[in-house]
Coordinates of C-alpha atoms in Angstrom, one line a residue:
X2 CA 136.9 -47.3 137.4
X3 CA 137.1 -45.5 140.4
X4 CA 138.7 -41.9 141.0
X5 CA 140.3 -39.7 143.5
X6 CA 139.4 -36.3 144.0
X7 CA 141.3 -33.3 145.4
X8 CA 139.5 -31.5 148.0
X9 CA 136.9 -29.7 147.8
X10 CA 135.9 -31.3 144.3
X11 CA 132.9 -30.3 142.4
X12 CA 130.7 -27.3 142.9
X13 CA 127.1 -27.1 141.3
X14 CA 127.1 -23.9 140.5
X15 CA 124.9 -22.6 137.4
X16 CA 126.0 -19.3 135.6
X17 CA 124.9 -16.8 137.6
X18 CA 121.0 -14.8 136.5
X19 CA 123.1 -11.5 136.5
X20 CA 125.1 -13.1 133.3
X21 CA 122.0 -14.5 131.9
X22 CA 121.5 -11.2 130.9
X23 CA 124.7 -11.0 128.8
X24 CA 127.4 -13.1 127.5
X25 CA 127.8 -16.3 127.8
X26 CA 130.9 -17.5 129.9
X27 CA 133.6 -18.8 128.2
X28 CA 134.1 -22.5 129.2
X29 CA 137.3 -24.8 129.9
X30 CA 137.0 -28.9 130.5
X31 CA 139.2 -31.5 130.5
X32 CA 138.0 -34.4 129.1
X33 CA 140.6 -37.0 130.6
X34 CA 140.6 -40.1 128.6
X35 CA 138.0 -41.5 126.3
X36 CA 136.6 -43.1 128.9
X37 CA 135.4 -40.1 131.1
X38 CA 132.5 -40.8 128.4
X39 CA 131.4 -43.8 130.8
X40 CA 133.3 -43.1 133.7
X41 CA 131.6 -39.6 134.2
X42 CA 133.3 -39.8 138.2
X43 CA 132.3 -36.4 139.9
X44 CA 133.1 -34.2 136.3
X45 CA 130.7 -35.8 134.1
X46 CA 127.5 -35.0 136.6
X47 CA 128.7 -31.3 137.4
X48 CA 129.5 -30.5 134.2
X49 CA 125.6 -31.5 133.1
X50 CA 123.8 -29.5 136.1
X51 CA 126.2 -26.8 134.8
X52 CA 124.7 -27.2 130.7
X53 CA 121.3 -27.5 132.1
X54 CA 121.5 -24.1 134.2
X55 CA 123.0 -22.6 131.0
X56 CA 120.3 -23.7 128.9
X57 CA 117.6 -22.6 131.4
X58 CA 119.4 -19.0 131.9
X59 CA 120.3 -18.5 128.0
X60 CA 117.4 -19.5 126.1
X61 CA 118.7 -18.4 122.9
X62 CA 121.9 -20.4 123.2
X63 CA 122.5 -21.4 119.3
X64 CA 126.3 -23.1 119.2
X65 CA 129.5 -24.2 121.0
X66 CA 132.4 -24.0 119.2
X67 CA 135.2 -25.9 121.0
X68 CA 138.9 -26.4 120.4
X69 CA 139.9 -29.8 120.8
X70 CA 143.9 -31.1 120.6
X71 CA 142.4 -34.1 119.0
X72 CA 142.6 -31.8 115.7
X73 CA 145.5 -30.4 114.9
X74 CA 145.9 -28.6 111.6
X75 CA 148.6 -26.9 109.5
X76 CA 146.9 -23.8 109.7
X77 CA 143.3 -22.7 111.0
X78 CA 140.2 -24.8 110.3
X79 CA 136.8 -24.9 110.7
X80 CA 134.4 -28.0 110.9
X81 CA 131.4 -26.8 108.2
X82 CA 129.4 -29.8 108.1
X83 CA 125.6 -29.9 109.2
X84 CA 126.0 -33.0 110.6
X85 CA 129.2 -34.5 111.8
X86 CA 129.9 -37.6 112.5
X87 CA 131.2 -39.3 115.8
X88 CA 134.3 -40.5 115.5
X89 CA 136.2 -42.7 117.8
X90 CA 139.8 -41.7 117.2
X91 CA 141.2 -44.2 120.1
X92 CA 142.0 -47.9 120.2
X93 CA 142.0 -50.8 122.9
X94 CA 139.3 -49.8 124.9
X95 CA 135.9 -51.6 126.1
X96 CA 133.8 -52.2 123.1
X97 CA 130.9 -50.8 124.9
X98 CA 132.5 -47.3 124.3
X99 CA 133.1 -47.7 120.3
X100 CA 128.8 -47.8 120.3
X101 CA 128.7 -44.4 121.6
X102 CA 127.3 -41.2 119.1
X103 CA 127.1 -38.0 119.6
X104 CA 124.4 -36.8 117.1
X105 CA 124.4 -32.8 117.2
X106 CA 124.1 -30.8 114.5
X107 CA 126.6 -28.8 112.6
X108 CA 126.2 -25.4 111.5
X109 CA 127.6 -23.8 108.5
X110 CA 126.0 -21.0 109.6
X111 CA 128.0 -20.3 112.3
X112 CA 131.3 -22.0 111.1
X113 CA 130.8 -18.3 108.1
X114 CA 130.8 -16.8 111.3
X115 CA 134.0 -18.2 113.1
X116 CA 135.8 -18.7 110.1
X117 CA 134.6 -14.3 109.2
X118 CA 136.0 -13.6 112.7
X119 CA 139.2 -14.9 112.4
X120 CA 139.5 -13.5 108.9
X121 CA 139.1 -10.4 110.5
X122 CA 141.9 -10.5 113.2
X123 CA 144.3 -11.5 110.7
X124 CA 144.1 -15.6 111.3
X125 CA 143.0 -16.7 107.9
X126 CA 140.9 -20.2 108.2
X127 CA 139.5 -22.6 105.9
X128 CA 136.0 -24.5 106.6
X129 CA 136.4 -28.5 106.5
X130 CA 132.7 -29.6 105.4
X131 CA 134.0 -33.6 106.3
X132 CA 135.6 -33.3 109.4
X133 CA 133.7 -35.5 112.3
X134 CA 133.8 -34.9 115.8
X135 CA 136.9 -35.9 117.3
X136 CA 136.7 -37.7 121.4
X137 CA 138.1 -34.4 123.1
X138 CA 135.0 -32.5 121.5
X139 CA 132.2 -35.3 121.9
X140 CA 133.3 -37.2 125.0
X141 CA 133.1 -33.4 127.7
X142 CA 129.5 -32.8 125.5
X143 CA 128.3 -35.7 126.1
X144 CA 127.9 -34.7 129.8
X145 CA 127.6 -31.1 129.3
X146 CA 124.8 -31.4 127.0
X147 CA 123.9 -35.0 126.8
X148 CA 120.8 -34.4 124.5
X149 CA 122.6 -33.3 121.6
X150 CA 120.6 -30.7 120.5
X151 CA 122.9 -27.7 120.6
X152 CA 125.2 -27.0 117.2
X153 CA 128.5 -27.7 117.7
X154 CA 131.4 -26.3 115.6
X155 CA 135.2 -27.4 116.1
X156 CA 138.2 -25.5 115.5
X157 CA 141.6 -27.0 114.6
X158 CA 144.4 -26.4 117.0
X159 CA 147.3 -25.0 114.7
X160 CA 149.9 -27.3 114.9
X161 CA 152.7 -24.6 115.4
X162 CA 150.5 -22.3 117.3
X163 CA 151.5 -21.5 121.6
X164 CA 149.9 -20.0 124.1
X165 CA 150.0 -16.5 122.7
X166 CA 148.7 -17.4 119.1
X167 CA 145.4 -19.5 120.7
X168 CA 144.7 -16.5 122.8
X169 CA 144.3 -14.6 119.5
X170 CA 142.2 -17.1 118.1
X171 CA 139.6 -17.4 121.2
X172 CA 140.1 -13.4 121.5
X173 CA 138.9 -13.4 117.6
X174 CA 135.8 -15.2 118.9
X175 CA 134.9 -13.0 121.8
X176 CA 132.0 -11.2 120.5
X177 CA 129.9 -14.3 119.6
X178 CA 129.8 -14.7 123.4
X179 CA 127.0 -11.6 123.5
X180 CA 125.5 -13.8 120.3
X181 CA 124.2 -16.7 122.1
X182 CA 127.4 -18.9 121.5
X183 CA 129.2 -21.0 123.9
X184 CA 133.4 -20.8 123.5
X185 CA 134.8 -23.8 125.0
X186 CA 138.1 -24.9 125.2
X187 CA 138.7 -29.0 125.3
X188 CA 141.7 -30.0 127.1
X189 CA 143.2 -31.2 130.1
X190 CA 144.8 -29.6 133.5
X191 CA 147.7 -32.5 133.6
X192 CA 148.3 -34.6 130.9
X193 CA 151.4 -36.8 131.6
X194 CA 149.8 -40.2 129.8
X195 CA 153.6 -41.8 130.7
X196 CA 152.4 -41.5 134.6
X197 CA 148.7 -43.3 133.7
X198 CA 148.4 -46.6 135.7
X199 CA 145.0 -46.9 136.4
X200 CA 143.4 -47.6 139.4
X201 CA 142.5 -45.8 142.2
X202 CA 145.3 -43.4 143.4
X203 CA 145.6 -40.5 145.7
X204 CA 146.4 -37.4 143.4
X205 CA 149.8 -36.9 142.7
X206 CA 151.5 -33.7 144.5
X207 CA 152.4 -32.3 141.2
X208 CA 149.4 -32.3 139.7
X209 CA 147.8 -30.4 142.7
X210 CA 150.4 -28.2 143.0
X211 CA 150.4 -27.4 138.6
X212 CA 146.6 -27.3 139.1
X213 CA 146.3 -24.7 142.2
X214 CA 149.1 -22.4 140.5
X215 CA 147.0 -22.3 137.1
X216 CA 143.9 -21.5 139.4
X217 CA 145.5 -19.0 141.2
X218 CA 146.6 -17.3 138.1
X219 CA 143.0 -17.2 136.8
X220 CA 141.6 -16.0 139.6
X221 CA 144.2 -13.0 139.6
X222 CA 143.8 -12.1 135.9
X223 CA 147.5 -12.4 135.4
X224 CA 147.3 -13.6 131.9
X225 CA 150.9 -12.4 131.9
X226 CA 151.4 -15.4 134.0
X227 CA 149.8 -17.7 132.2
X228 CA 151.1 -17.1 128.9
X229 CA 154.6 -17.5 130.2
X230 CA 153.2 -21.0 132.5
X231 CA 155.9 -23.2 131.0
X232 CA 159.1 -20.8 132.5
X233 CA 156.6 -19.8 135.6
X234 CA 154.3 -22.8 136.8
X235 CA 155.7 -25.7 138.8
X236 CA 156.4 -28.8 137.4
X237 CA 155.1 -27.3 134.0
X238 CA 157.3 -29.8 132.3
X239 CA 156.0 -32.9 134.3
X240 CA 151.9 -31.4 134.3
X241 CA 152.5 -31.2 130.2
X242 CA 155.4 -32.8 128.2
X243 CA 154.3 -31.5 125.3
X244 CA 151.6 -28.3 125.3
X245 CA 148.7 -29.9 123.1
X246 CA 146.1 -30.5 125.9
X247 CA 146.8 -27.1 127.7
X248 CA 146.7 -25.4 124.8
X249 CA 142.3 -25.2 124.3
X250 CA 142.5 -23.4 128.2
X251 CA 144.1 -20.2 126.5
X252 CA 140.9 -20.3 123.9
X253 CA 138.7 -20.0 126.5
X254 CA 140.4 -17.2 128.2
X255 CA 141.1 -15.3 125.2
X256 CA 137.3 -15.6 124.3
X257 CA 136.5 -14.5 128.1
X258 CA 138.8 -11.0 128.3
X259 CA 139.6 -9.2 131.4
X260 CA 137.6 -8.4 134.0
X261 CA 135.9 -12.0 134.3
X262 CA 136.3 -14.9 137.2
X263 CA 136.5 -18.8 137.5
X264 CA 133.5 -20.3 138.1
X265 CA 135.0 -23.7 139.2
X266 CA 133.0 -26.7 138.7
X267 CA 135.3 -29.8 139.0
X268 CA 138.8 -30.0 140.8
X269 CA 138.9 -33.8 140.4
X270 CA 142.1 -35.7 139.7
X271 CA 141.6 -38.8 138.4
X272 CA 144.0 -42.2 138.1
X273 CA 146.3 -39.9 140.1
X274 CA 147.7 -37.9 137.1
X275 CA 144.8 -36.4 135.0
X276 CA 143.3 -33.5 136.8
X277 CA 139.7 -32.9 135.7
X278 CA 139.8 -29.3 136.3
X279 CA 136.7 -27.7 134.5
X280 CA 135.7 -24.2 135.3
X281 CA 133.4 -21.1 133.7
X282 CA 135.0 -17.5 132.5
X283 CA 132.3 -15.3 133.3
X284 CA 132.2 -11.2 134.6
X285 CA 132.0 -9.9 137.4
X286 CA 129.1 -7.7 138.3

């Protein structure tokens, strides 16, 4: 399918060498629909020149843990498995896509670790040792690291949990940033499925206009704001009817912290009404 981008669309920046040196950015994606796995459009590409200039810079890198809205739990969990499986949690799509696998690794290693953090701030979590990887985890790491050799460890989306509570949870995770972990929230910028079409469209107004606030917000630090996006954000309502695909964004900037900027590498909007945005938390030196 073909897809319309905002303007400009993609940058193919790599982190920065001065943050090779230190943490890891924190990273947000949207992963669109389960068929950005095939329909990579401008996202899929940046998105791997950005993994490759991570893996280059960050030699140690040993995880991601991701927050996807595609689990949703009562309370927090963490996948423990050592090697999940791929699971295609979608239906009515090409059959071509249902033969896709994502083969990376588990750790239960590192899920001790997340599952230790959390404890620790007060956000008790359990470790799932059958949980697979759901489409909003696989489908963005197919691109980002498309040789699936880099652990991968999901965390549930608490299914009463807001903007405030997620930041906690990614705030929890900060340290393993300096521990060669990549914190990546899975979501999406717009996510108003009622609006989907298909086809080739020019973006819709709203979804630019949702999409440059958010940025704008970001790239101020006002995480004031952003917290408070639904009262203070246009067209919050529209961008998101219900929060579950913005929610993974305040993840990643809880696990970034102040004093960091957005490394943008995709503004694409795609079938008019899913904007792409994907963009690196990293500091500023």
């Amino acid at each position: 399918m073909s897809t319309l981008s905002t303007s400009p669309s993609v940058s193919a920046n790599a982190p920065s060498a001065a943050v090779a040196q230190g943490a890891l950015p924190a990273l947000f994606v949207s992963h669109g629909a389960p068929l950005f796995a095939v329909d990579a459009g401008e996202t899929g590409p940046a998105l791997t020149r950005w993994g490759q200039g991570l893996k280059a810079q960050f030699p140690g890198l040993r995880g991601v843990v991701v927050m996807s809205p595609h689990w949703m739990a009562r309370s927090p969990m963490v996948m423990a498995g050592a090697q999940p499986a791929t699971w295609h949690d979608f239906g009515g799509f090409p059959p071509a896509l249902y033969q896709l696998q994502y083969p990376a690794p588990g750790s239960p290693a590192l899920a001790a670790e997340v599952a230790s953090l959390l404890g620790a701030a007060g956000i008790p979590a359990q470790g799932d040792a059958a949980r697979p990887f759901d489409h909003g985890a696989w489908v963005p790491l197919m691109h980002l690291f498309p040789q699936a050799d880099v652990p991968v460890v999901q965390v549930a989306l608490p299914a009463t949990a807001g903007p405030a509570e997620v930041y906690a949870m990614g705030m929890a995770l900060r340290s393993l940033r300096s521990q060669g972990v990549l914190v990546m929230g899975s979501g999406s910028m717009t996510h108003n499925l009622s609006e989907f079409f298909g086809g080739a469209r020019e973006p819709a107004p709203y979804v630019v206009e949702f999409s440059r606030w958010i940025e704008e917000a970001v790239t101020r630090g006002d995480i004031k704001a952003l917290l408070n996006y639904r009262s203070q954000a246009p067209h919050a309502a529209r961008a998101h009817p219900t929060e579950d695909h913005f929610l993974p964004l305040f993840f990643a900037l809880g696990a970034a912290g102040d004093g960091v900027q957005a490394n943008y590498l995709s503004r694409e909007v795609m079938y008019s009404m899913l904007a792409m945005d994907a963009f690196a938390l990293q500091a500023v030196h």
